[in-house]
Coordinates of C-alpha atoms in Angstrom, one line a residue:
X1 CA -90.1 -12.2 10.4
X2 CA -89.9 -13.0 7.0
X3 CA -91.8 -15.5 4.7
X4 CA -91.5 -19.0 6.5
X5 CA -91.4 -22.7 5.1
X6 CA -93.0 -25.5 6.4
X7 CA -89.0 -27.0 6.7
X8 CA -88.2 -24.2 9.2
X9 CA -91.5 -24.9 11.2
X10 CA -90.3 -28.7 11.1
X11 CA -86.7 -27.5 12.6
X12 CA -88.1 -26.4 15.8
X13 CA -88.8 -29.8 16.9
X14 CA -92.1 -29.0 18.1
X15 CA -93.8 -31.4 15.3
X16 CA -93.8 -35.2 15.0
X17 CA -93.7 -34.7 10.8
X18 CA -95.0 -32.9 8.1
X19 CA -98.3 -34.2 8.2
X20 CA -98.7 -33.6 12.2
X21 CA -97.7 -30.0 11.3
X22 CA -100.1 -29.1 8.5
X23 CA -102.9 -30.5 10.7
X24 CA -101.7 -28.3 13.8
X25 CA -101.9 -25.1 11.4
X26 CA -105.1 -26.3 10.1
X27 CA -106.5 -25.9 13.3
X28 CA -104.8 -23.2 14.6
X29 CA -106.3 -21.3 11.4
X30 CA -109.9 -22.6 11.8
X31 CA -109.9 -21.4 15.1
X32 CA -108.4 -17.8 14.1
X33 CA -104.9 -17.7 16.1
X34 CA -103.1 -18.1 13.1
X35 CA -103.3 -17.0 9.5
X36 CA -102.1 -17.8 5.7
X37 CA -103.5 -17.9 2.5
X38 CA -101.9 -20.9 1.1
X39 CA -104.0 -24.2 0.9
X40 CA -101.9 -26.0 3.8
X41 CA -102.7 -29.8 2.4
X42 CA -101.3 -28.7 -0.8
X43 CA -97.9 -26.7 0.4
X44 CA -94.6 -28.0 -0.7
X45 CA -92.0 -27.8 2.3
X46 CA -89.8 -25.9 1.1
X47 CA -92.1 -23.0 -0.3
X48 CA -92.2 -19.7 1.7
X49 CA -95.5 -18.3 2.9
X50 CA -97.0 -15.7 5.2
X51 CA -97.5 -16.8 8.6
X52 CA -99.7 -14.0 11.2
X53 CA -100.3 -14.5 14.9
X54 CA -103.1 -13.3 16.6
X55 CA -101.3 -12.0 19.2
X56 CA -98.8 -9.8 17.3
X57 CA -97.6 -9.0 14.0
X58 CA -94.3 -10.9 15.2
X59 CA -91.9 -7.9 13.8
X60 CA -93.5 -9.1 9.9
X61 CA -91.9 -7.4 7.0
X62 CA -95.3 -7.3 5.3
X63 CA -98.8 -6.3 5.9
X64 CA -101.6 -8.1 3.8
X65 CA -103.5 -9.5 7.2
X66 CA -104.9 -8.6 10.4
X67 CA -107.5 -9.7 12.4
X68 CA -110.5 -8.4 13.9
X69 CA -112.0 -10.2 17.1
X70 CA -115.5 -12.6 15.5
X71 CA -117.9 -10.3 17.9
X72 CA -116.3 -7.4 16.2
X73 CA -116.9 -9.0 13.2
X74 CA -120.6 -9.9 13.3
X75 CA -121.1 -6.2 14.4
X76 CA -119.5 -5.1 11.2
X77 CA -121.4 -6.8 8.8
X78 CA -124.9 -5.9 11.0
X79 CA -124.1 -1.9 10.6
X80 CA -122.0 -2.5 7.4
X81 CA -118.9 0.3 8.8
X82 CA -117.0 2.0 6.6
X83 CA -113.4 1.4 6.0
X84 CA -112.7 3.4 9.1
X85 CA -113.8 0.6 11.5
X86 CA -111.5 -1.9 9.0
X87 CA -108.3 0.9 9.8
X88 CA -108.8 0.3 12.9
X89 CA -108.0 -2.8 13.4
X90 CA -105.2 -2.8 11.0
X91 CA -103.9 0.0 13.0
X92 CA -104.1 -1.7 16.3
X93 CA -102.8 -4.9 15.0
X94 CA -99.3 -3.2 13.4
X95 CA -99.2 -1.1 15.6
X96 CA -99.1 2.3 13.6
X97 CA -100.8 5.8 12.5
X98 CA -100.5 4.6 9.1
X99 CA -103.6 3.9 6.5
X100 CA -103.5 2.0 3.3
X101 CA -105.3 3.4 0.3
X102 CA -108.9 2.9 0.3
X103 CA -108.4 0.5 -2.6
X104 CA -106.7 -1.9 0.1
X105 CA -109.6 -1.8 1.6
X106 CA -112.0 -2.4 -0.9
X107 CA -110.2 -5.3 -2.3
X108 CA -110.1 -7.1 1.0
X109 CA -111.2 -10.7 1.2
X110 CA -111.9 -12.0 4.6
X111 CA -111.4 -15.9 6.3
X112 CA -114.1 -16.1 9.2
X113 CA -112.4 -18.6 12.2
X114 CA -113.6 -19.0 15.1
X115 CA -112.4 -16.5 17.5
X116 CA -111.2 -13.8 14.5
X117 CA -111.6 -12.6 11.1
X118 CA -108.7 -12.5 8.8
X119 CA -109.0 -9.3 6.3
X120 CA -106.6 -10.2 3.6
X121 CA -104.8 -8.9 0.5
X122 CA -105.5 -11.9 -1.5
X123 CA -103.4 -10.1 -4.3
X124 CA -99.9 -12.3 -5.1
X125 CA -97.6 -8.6 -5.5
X126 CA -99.1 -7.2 -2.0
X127 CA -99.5 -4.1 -4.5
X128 CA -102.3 -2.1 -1.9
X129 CA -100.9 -3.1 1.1
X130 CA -97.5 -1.1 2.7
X131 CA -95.3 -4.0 3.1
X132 CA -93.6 -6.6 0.3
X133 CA -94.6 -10.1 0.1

């Protein structure tokens, strides 16, 4: 999958209209299923964004999110686990031996939902993860 607009999402005639839309990925994001950085009340329609399930990386081009389980989460911040236990989950969630650099890792920022906790290259170029934005 590549970047997504809010147009394409509309085109699947699963939404009533823009506005029923943005509050359906509102909540799917507050409740961890989904994930994106953008500010959803504030996207343009026709402007792509990242778009991660839960559930699978969805064959995504790019990797600057994966999600971690909230009990899994809460754990981590009691015993404060190094980047290991974070390349864990990123592992598990593309699917792959593969490790970013430790400064992906460091430079993480995380969106607590829910059921999960986004970790998230927050950085526009996607320069420490392995994929492209």
């Amino acid at each position: 999958m590549k970047p997504i607009t809010l147009r394409q999402l509309l085109d699947t005639n699963q939404f009533q209209n823009l506005l029923h839309l943005k509050k359906e990925l509102i909540s799917y994001k507050n409740s961890g299923v989904i994930f994106y950085k953008e500010v959803m009340s504030s996207l343009e329609i026709d402007t792509p964004f990242e778009l991660y399930f839960v559930l699978s990386k969805g064959g995504i081009e790019y990797e600057n999110a994966f999600p971690m389980p909230i009990n899994c989460y809460r754990e981590y911040l009691t015993y404060n686990r190094p980047q290991e236990y974070l390349a864990f989950f990123y592992q598990e969630y593309y699917g792959t031996k593969n490790i970013p650099s430790d400064r992906f890792f460091q430079t993480l920022n995380v969106f607590q939902a829910k059921k999960y906790a986004w970790f998230y290259n927050s950085r526009e170029d996607g320069k420490y993860g392995l994929g492209t934005v």
